[in-house]
PDB file of C-alpha atoms in Angstrom:
ATOM      1  CA  GLY A  17      -0.172 -24.185  -6.113  1.00  0.00           C
ATOM      2  CA  GLN A  18       1.144 -21.875  -4.419  1.00  0.00           C
ATOM      3  CA  SER A  19       3.014 -21.507  -0.785  1.00  0.00           C
ATOM      4  CA  LEU A  20       3.952 -18.084   0.773  1.00  0.00           C
ATOM      5  CA  GLU A  21       5.323 -18.215   3.933  1.00  0.00           C
ATOM      6  CA  GLN A  22       6.268 -14.862   5.825  1.00  0.00           C
ATOM      7  CA  PRO A  23       6.572 -14.580  10.066  1.00  0.00           C
ATOM      8  CA  SER A  24       3.596 -13.885  11.800  1.00  0.00           C
ATOM      9  CA  GLU A  25       4.705 -11.134  13.934  1.00  0.00           C
ATOM     10  CA  VAL A  26       7.520  -8.531  14.433  1.00  0.00           C
ATOM     11  CA  THR A  27       7.912  -6.155  17.300  1.00  0.00           C
ATOM     12  CA  ALA A  28      10.570  -3.416  17.434  1.00  0.00           C
ATOM     13  CA  VAL A  29      11.157  -0.056  18.491  1.00  0.00           C
ATOM     14  CA  GLU A  30      10.589   3.535  16.523  1.00  0.00           C
ATOM     15  CA  GLY A  31      14.110   3.986  14.722  1.00  0.00           C
ATOM     16  CA  ALA A  32      14.985   0.449  14.332  1.00  0.00           C
ATOM     17  CA  ILE A  33      15.413  -1.704  11.036  1.00  0.00           C
ATOM     18  CA  VAL A  34      13.069  -5.014  10.318  1.00  0.00           C
ATOM     19  CA  GLN A  35      13.351  -7.474   7.711  1.00  0.00           C
ATOM     20  CA  ILE A  36      10.419  -9.079   6.960  1.00  0.00           C
ATOM     21  CA  ASN A  37      11.359 -12.379   5.240  1.00  0.00           C
ATOM     22  CA  CYS A  38       9.412 -14.328   2.262  1.00  0.00           C
ATOM     23  CA  THR A  39       9.590 -17.883   1.476  1.00  0.00           C
ATOM     24  CA  TYR A  40       7.573 -19.240  -1.671  1.00  0.00           C
ATOM     25  CA  GLN A  41       7.051 -22.462  -4.060  1.00  0.00           C
ATOM     26  CA  THR A  42       4.909 -21.961  -6.995  1.00  0.00           C
ATOM     27  CA  SER A  43       4.017 -23.327 -10.358  1.00  0.00           C
ATOM     28  CA  GLY A  44       6.130 -20.406 -12.201  1.00  0.00           C
ATOM     29  CA  PHE A  45       7.378 -17.464 -11.160  1.00  0.00           C
ATOM     30  CA  TYR A  46       6.795 -13.830 -12.803  1.00  0.00           C
ATOM     31  CA  GLY A  47       7.756 -11.372  -9.368  1.00  0.00           C
ATOM     32  CA  LEU A  48       6.890 -10.562  -6.142  1.00  0.00           C
ATOM     33  CA  SER A  49       5.362  -8.008  -4.761  1.00  0.00           C
ATOM     34  CA  TRP A  50       4.359  -6.328  -1.352  1.00  0.00           C
ATOM     35  CA  TYR A  51       1.351  -4.960   0.018  1.00  0.00           C
ATOM     36  CA  GLN A  52       0.969  -2.599   3.352  1.00  0.00           C
ATOM     37  CA  GLN A  53      -2.296  -2.917   5.054  1.00  0.00           C
ATOM     38  CA  HIS A  54      -3.248  -1.045   8.302  1.00  0.00           C
ATOM     39  CA  ASP A  55      -5.771  -2.176  10.641  1.00  0.00           C
ATOM     40  CA  GLY A  56      -9.227  -1.779   9.198  1.00  0.00           C
ATOM     41  CA  GLY A  57      -7.863  -0.179   5.661  1.00  0.00           C
ATOM     42  CA  ALA A  58      -7.335  -1.926   2.310  1.00  0.00           C
ATOM     43  CA  PRO A  59      -3.508  -3.691   1.551  1.00  0.00           C
ATOM     44  CA  THR A  60      -1.723  -1.350  -0.563  1.00  0.00           C
ATOM     45  CA  PHE A  61       1.062  -1.760  -2.753  1.00  0.00           C
ATOM     46  CA  LEU A  62       4.339  -1.173  -1.798  1.00  0.00           C
ATOM     47  CA  SER A  63       7.159  -2.821  -4.191  1.00  0.00           C
ATOM     48  CA  TYR A  64       7.694  -5.300  -6.889  1.00  0.00           C
ATOM     49  CA  ASN A  65      10.889  -7.435  -7.736  1.00  0.00           C
ATOM     50  CA  ALA A  66      11.119  -9.085 -11.042  1.00  0.00           C
ATOM     51  CA  LEU A  67      14.549  -9.596 -11.104  1.00  0.00           C
ATOM     52  CA  ASP A  68      17.309 -10.856  -8.262  1.00  0.00           C
ATOM     53  CA  GLY A  69      18.305  -7.688  -6.141  1.00  0.00           C
ATOM     54  CA  LEU A  70      17.623  -4.919  -4.058  1.00  0.00           C
ATOM     55  CA  GLU A  71      14.661  -2.192  -4.946  1.00  0.00           C
ATOM     56  CA  GLU A  72      14.966   1.010  -2.839  1.00  0.00           C
ATOM     57  CA  THR A  73      11.998   3.209  -2.215  1.00  0.00           C
ATOM     58  CA  GLY A  74      12.097   5.476   0.769  1.00  0.00           C
ATOM     59  CA  ARG A  75      12.328   3.729   3.654  1.00  0.00           C
ATOM     60  CA  PHE A  76      11.158   0.486   2.789  1.00  0.00           C
ATOM     61  CA  SER A  77      13.398  -1.962   0.019  1.00  0.00           C
ATOM     62  CA  SER A  78      12.636  -4.848  -1.644  1.00  0.00           C
ATOM     63  CA  PHE A  79      14.543  -7.309  -2.143  1.00  0.00           C
ATOM     64  CA  LEU A  80      14.859 -11.230  -4.169  1.00  0.00           C
ATOM     65  CA  SER A  81      17.004 -14.063  -4.453  1.00  0.00           C
ATOM     66  CA  ARG A  82      14.816 -16.325  -7.287  1.00  0.00           C
ATOM     67  CA  SER A  83      17.377 -19.052  -7.341  1.00  0.00           C
ATOM     68  CA  ASP A  84      16.877 -19.407  -3.218  1.00  0.00           C
ATOM     69  CA  SER A  85      12.439 -18.306  -4.084  1.00  0.00           C
ATOM     70  CA  TYR A  86      13.640 -16.050  -1.251  1.00  0.00           C
ATOM     71  CA  GLY A  87      12.497 -12.345  -0.686  1.00  0.00           C
ATOM     72  CA  TYR A  88      12.285 -10.099   2.280  1.00  0.00           C
ATOM     73  CA  LEU A  89      11.076  -6.085   3.038  1.00  0.00           C
ATOM     74  CA  LEU A  90      13.223  -4.081   4.738  1.00  0.00           C
ATOM     75  CA  LEU A  91      11.584  -1.466   6.511  1.00  0.00           C
ATOM     76  CA  GLN A  92      13.942   1.168   7.795  1.00  0.00           C
ATOM     77  CA  GLU A  93      13.981   4.277  10.317  1.00  0.00           C
ATOM     78  CA  LEU A  94      10.501   2.758  12.367  1.00  0.00           C
ATOM     79  CA  GLN A  95       8.093   5.161  12.607  1.00  0.00           C
ATOM     80  CA  MET A  96       4.267   4.629  14.639  1.00  0.00           C
ATOM     81  CA  LYS A  97       2.284   4.626  11.415  1.00  0.00           C
ATOM     82  CA  ASP A  98       5.118   1.804  10.010  1.00  0.00           C
ATOM     83  CA  SER A  99       2.439  -0.534  12.728  1.00  0.00           C
ATOM     84  CA  ALA A 100       0.573  -2.810  10.153  1.00  0.00           C
ATOM     85  CA  SER A 101       0.613  -5.878   8.274  1.00  0.00           C
ATOM     86  CA  TYR A 102       2.101  -6.974   5.396  1.00  0.00           C
ATOM     87  CA  PHE A 103       1.820  -9.626   3.066  1.00  0.00           C
ATOM     88  CA  CYS A 104       4.104 -10.481   0.163  1.00  0.00           C
ATOM     89  CA  ALA A 105       2.430 -12.100  -3.098  1.00  0.00           C
ATOM     90  CA  VAL A 106       3.922 -14.239  -5.582  1.00  0.00           C
ATOM     91  CA  ARG A 107       2.701 -13.884  -9.457  1.00  0.00           C
ATOM     92  CA  ASP A 108       1.957 -17.054 -10.723  1.00  0.00           C
ATOM     93  CA  ASN A 109       1.784 -18.527 -14.403  1.00  0.00           C
ATOM     94  CA  ASP A 110      -1.505 -17.983 -14.481  1.00  0.00           C
ATOM     95  CA  TYR A 111      -1.040 -14.417 -13.481  1.00  0.00           C
ATOM     96  CA  LYS A 112      -2.442 -14.263 -10.639  1.00  0.00           C
ATOM     97  CA  LEU A 113      -1.267 -12.893  -7.506  1.00  0.00           C
ATOM     98  CA  SER A 114      -1.310 -15.198  -4.209  1.00  0.00           C
ATOM     99  CA  PHE A 115      -0.776 -13.864  -1.003  1.00  0.00           C
ATOM    100  CA  GLY A 116       1.330 -14.801   2.119  1.00  0.00           C
ATOM    101  CA  ALA A 117      -0.332 -14.937   5.205  1.00  0.00           C
ATOM    102  CA  GLY A 118       0.775 -11.277   6.278  1.00  0.00           C
ATOM    103  CA  THR A 119       3.622 -10.134   8.939  1.00  0.00           C
ATOM    104  CA  THR A 120       2.278  -8.457  11.552  1.00  0.00           C
ATOM    105  CA  VAL A 121       4.472  -5.558  12.570  1.00  0.00           C
ATOM    106  CA  THR A 122       3.926  -3.195  15.891  1.00  0.00           C
ATOM    107  CA  VAL A 123       6.247  -0.600  16.571  1.00  0.00           C
ATOM    108  CA  ARG A 124       6.721   0.423  20.065  1.00  0.00           C
ATOM    109  CA  ALA A 125       7.947   4.062  21.096  1.00  0.00           C
TER     110      ALA A 125
ATOM    111  CA  LYS B   2      -8.685   9.826 -10.335  1.00  0.00           C
ATOM    112  CA  ALA B   3     -11.153   7.845  -7.927  1.00  0.00           C
ATOM    113  CA  GLY B   4     -10.114   4.877  -6.454  1.00  0.00           C
ATOM    114  CA  VAL B   5     -11.897   1.760  -6.373  1.00  0.00           C
ATOM    115  CA  THR B   6     -14.914   1.932  -4.840  1.00  0.00           C
ATOM    116  CA  GLN B   7     -16.652  -1.271  -3.155  1.00  0.00           C
ATOM    117  CA  THR B   8     -20.469  -1.037  -2.142  1.00  0.00           C
ATOM    118  CA  PRO B   9     -22.087  -2.340   0.177  1.00  0.00           C
ATOM    119  CA  ARG B  10     -19.249  -1.673   3.180  1.00  0.00           C
ATOM    120  CA  TYR B  11     -21.156  -3.725   5.709  1.00  0.00           C
ATOM    121  CA  LEU B  12     -23.557  -5.893   4.920  1.00  0.00           C
ATOM    122  CA  ILE B  13     -24.934  -8.722   7.394  1.00  0.00           C
ATOM    123  CA  LYS B  14     -26.796 -12.014   6.318  1.00  0.00           C
ATOM    124  CA  THR B  15     -28.561 -15.143   7.496  1.00  0.00           C
ATOM    125  CA  ARG B  16     -27.430 -18.433   6.104  1.00  0.00           C
ATOM    126  CA  GLY B  17     -29.252 -19.541   3.357  1.00  0.00           C
ATOM    127  CA  GLN B  18     -29.239 -15.983   2.453  1.00  0.00           C
ATOM    128  CA  GLN B  19     -27.885 -15.276  -0.811  1.00  0.00           C
ATOM    129  CA  VAL B  20     -25.416 -11.714  -1.689  1.00  0.00           C
ATOM    130  CA  THR B  21     -24.868  -9.338  -4.757  1.00  0.00           C
ATOM    131  CA  LEU B  22     -21.459  -6.937  -3.579  1.00  0.00           C
ATOM    132  CA  SER B  23     -20.207  -4.966  -5.793  1.00  0.00           C
ATOM    133  CA  CYS B  24     -16.834  -2.830  -7.411  1.00  0.00           C
ATOM    134  CA  SER B  25     -16.346  -0.715  -9.528  1.00  0.00           C
ATOM    135  CA  PRO B  26     -12.300  -0.122 -10.635  1.00  0.00           C
ATOM    136  CA  ILE B  27     -10.708   3.150 -10.911  1.00  0.00           C
ATOM    137  CA  SER B  28     -11.478   3.729 -14.504  1.00  0.00           C
ATOM    138  CA  GLY B  29      -9.131   2.773 -16.957  1.00  0.00           C
ATOM    139  CA  HIS B  30      -8.666   0.023 -15.140  1.00  0.00           C
ATOM    140  CA  ARG B  31     -10.016  -3.145 -17.336  1.00  0.00           C
ATOM    141  CA  SER B  32      -8.666  -6.117 -14.873  1.00  0.00           C
ATOM    142  CA  VAL B  33     -10.478  -6.855 -11.556  1.00  0.00           C
ATOM    143  CA  SER B  34      -9.651  -9.337  -8.833  1.00  0.00           C
ATOM    144  CA  TRP B  35     -11.708 -10.559  -5.958  1.00  0.00           C
ATOM    145  CA  TYR B  36     -10.514 -11.751  -2.853  1.00  0.00           C
ATOM    146  CA  GLN B  37     -12.261 -12.734   0.460  1.00  0.00           C
ATOM    147  CA  GLN B  38      -9.870 -12.086   3.865  1.00  0.00           C
ATOM    148  CA  THR B  39     -10.260 -14.098   7.105  1.00  0.00           C
ATOM    149  CA  PRO B  40      -7.922 -13.675   9.906  1.00  0.00           C
ATOM    150  CA  GLY B  41      -7.216 -17.158   9.763  1.00  0.00           C
ATOM    151  CA  GLN B  42      -6.449 -17.304   5.911  1.00  0.00           C
ATOM    152  CA  GLY B  43      -5.042 -14.037   4.905  1.00  0.00           C
ATOM    153  CA  LEU B  44      -6.074 -12.831   1.819  1.00  0.00           C
ATOM    154  CA  GLN B  45      -7.499 -15.637  -0.674  1.00  0.00           C
ATOM    155  CA  PHE B  46      -7.472 -15.533  -4.303  1.00  0.00           C
ATOM    156  CA  LEU B  47     -11.388 -15.482  -5.196  1.00  0.00           C
ATOM    157  CA  PHE B  48     -11.533 -15.219  -9.278  1.00  0.00           C
ATOM    158  CA  GLU B  49     -10.449 -12.419 -11.897  1.00  0.00           C
ATOM    159  CA  TYR B  50     -12.435 -10.759 -14.745  1.00  0.00           C
ATOM    160  CA  PHE B  51     -10.657  -9.135 -17.066  1.00  0.00           C
ATOM    161  CA  SER B  52     -12.354  -7.332 -20.230  1.00  0.00           C
ATOM    162  CA  GLU B  53     -16.236  -9.288 -19.430  1.00  0.00           C
ATOM    163  CA  THR B  54     -14.045 -12.798 -19.721  1.00  0.00           C
ATOM    164  CA  GLN B  55     -13.537 -14.481 -15.848  1.00  0.00           C
ATOM    165  CA  ARG B  56      -9.685 -15.090 -16.489  1.00  0.00           C
ATOM    166  CA  ASN B  57      -8.877 -16.925 -13.105  1.00  0.00           C
ATOM    167  CA  LYS B  58     -10.884 -18.585 -10.787  1.00  0.00           C
ATOM    168  CA  GLY B  59      -9.250 -19.556  -7.698  1.00  0.00           C
ATOM    169  CA  ASN B  60     -10.613 -22.519  -5.247  1.00  0.00           C
ATOM    170  CA  PHE B  61     -13.359 -21.707  -3.549  1.00  0.00           C
ATOM    171  CA  PRO B  62     -16.971 -23.460  -4.328  1.00  0.00           C
ATOM    172  CA  GLY B  63     -19.482 -22.776  -7.145  1.00  0.00           C
ATOM    173  CA  ARG B  64     -21.851 -20.794  -4.553  1.00  0.00           C
ATOM    174  CA  PHE B  65     -19.114 -17.836  -5.282  1.00  0.00           C
ATOM    175  CA  SER B  66     -19.647 -17.093  -8.958  1.00  0.00           C
ATOM    176  CA  GLY B  67     -18.831 -12.956 -10.163  1.00  0.00           C
ATOM    177  CA  ARG B  68     -19.509 -10.942 -13.189  1.00  0.00           C
ATOM    178  CA  GLN B  69     -17.890  -7.981 -15.143  1.00  0.00           C
ATOM    179  CA  PHE B  70     -19.792  -5.210 -17.766  1.00  0.00           C
ATOM    180  CA  SER B  71     -19.037  -3.895 -20.180  1.00  0.00           C
ATOM    181  CA  ASN B  72     -17.420  -0.725 -18.101  1.00  0.00           C
ATOM    182  CA  SER B  73     -15.105  -2.677 -16.457  1.00  0.00           C
ATOM    183  CA  ARG B  74     -17.189  -3.055 -13.252  1.00  0.00           C
ATOM    184  CA  SER B  75     -17.958  -6.103 -11.006  1.00  0.00           C
ATOM    185  CA  GLU B  76     -20.043  -7.814  -9.171  1.00  0.00           C
ATOM    186  CA  MET B  77     -19.582 -10.912  -6.690  1.00  0.00           C
ATOM    187  CA  ASN B  78     -22.273 -13.574  -5.980  1.00  0.00           C
ATOM    188  CA  VAL B  79     -22.792 -15.961  -3.319  1.00  0.00           C
ATOM    189  CA  SER B  80     -25.599 -18.161  -2.535  1.00  0.00           C
ATOM    190  CA  THR B  81     -27.116 -20.677  -0.152  1.00  0.00           C
ATOM    191  CA  LEU B  82     -25.050 -18.408   2.707  1.00  0.00           C
ATOM    192  CA  GLU B  83     -22.679 -20.211   5.148  1.00  0.00           C
ATOM    193  CA  LEU B  84     -21.709 -18.916   8.776  1.00  0.00           C
ATOM    194  CA  GLY B  85     -17.842 -19.686   6.998  1.00  0.00           C
ATOM    195  CA  ASP B  86     -18.528 -16.991   4.402  1.00  0.00           C
ATOM    196  CA  SER B  87     -18.136 -14.365   7.549  1.00  0.00           C
ATOM    197  CA  ALA B  88     -15.108 -12.611   5.971  1.00  0.00           C
ATOM    198  CA  LEU B  89     -13.714  -9.062   4.181  1.00  0.00           C
ATOM    199  CA  TYR B  90     -14.916  -9.040   0.537  1.00  0.00           C
ATOM    200  CA  LEU B  91     -12.313  -7.248  -1.278  1.00  0.00           C
ATOM    201  CA  CYS B  92     -11.765  -5.989  -4.636  1.00  0.00           C
ATOM    202  CA  ALA B  93      -8.895  -5.540  -6.561  1.00  0.00           C
ATOM    203  CA  SER B  94      -8.244  -3.659 -10.185  1.00  0.00           C
ATOM    204  CA  SER B  95      -4.828  -2.957 -12.143  1.00  0.00           C
ATOM    205  CA  SER B  96      -4.393  -1.714 -15.165  1.00  0.00           C
ATOM    206  CA  ALA B  97      -2.114  -4.091 -16.976  1.00  0.00           C
ATOM    207  CA  GLU B  98      -3.856  -6.316 -19.915  1.00  0.00           C
ATOM    208  CA  LYS B  99      -1.939  -9.605 -18.434  1.00  0.00           C
ATOM    209  CA  GLY B 100      -2.319  -9.324 -14.840  1.00  0.00           C
ATOM    210  CA  SER B 101      -0.391  -6.985 -12.614  1.00  0.00           C
ATOM    211  CA  TYR B 102       1.773  -7.380  -9.775  1.00  0.00           C
ATOM    212  CA  GLU B 103       0.278  -4.116  -8.465  1.00  0.00           C
ATOM    213  CA  GLN B 104      -3.027  -3.857  -7.857  1.00  0.00           C
ATOM    214  CA  TYR B 105      -5.204  -1.103  -6.418  1.00  0.00           C
ATOM    215  CA  PHE B 106      -8.119  -2.480  -3.843  1.00  0.00           C
ATOM    216  CA  GLY B 107     -11.181  -0.986  -2.473  1.00  0.00           C
ATOM    217  CA  PRO B 108     -11.875  -0.383   1.337  1.00  0.00           C
ATOM    218  CA  GLY B 109     -13.346  -3.697   1.346  1.00  0.00           C
ATOM    219  CA  THR B 110     -17.013  -5.324   2.177  1.00  0.00           C
ATOM    220  CA  ARG B 111     -17.466  -6.621   5.830  1.00  0.00           C
ATOM    221  CA  LEU B 112     -19.732  -9.489   4.939  1.00  0.00           C
ATOM    222  CA  THR B 113     -21.315 -10.978   8.608  1.00  0.00           C
ATOM    223  CA  VAL B 114     -23.430 -13.565   8.313  1.00  0.00           C
ATOM    224  CA  THR B 115     -25.511 -15.262  10.903  1.00  0.00           C
TER     225      THR B 115
END
């Protein structure tokens, strides 16, 4: 089966940098995705890593190390609107997505 | 392009009843996945349909079922409702034929079982 671990909560101030780690154990691996979900909203896609390395999209970056079964999402120049839950998700051999339990990021003024 | 829509948005049912939830994917998307989201368990995969066929199924009892129509719209059904079925049910669509890491989620149906 699939197992993904990520921290449950992170708190930081505006302008800071936050790193959300995700470690996974899966039967087959086809990539690591990240989703953002605001309270009361639907999850929205942020990024995807199929290969090792860093992918940058604006203030957000995502990193993957397949040999370590590890990835992270980096949120830079934090803004109040970044307060949300962030989920890592892994595609397995059957192409379905398994999600981590989510990390609640709270940004303080 | 219109996003994923789900109906109804809110639903209150009694234990033992059954419920049907509906999802309309983004136009052109043929894959629809369903998830159950609860505070304690996070996002749990229910099943995925592609071109009217169930392609994947999560670890849920047989009371949870679904189907997909020729226009890619999908429904999920939960029979003999239990209190523990109270959750946000999300559907997501994607365009990739082989399953997609990028899924577009609907707003969800909030089901409360009393």
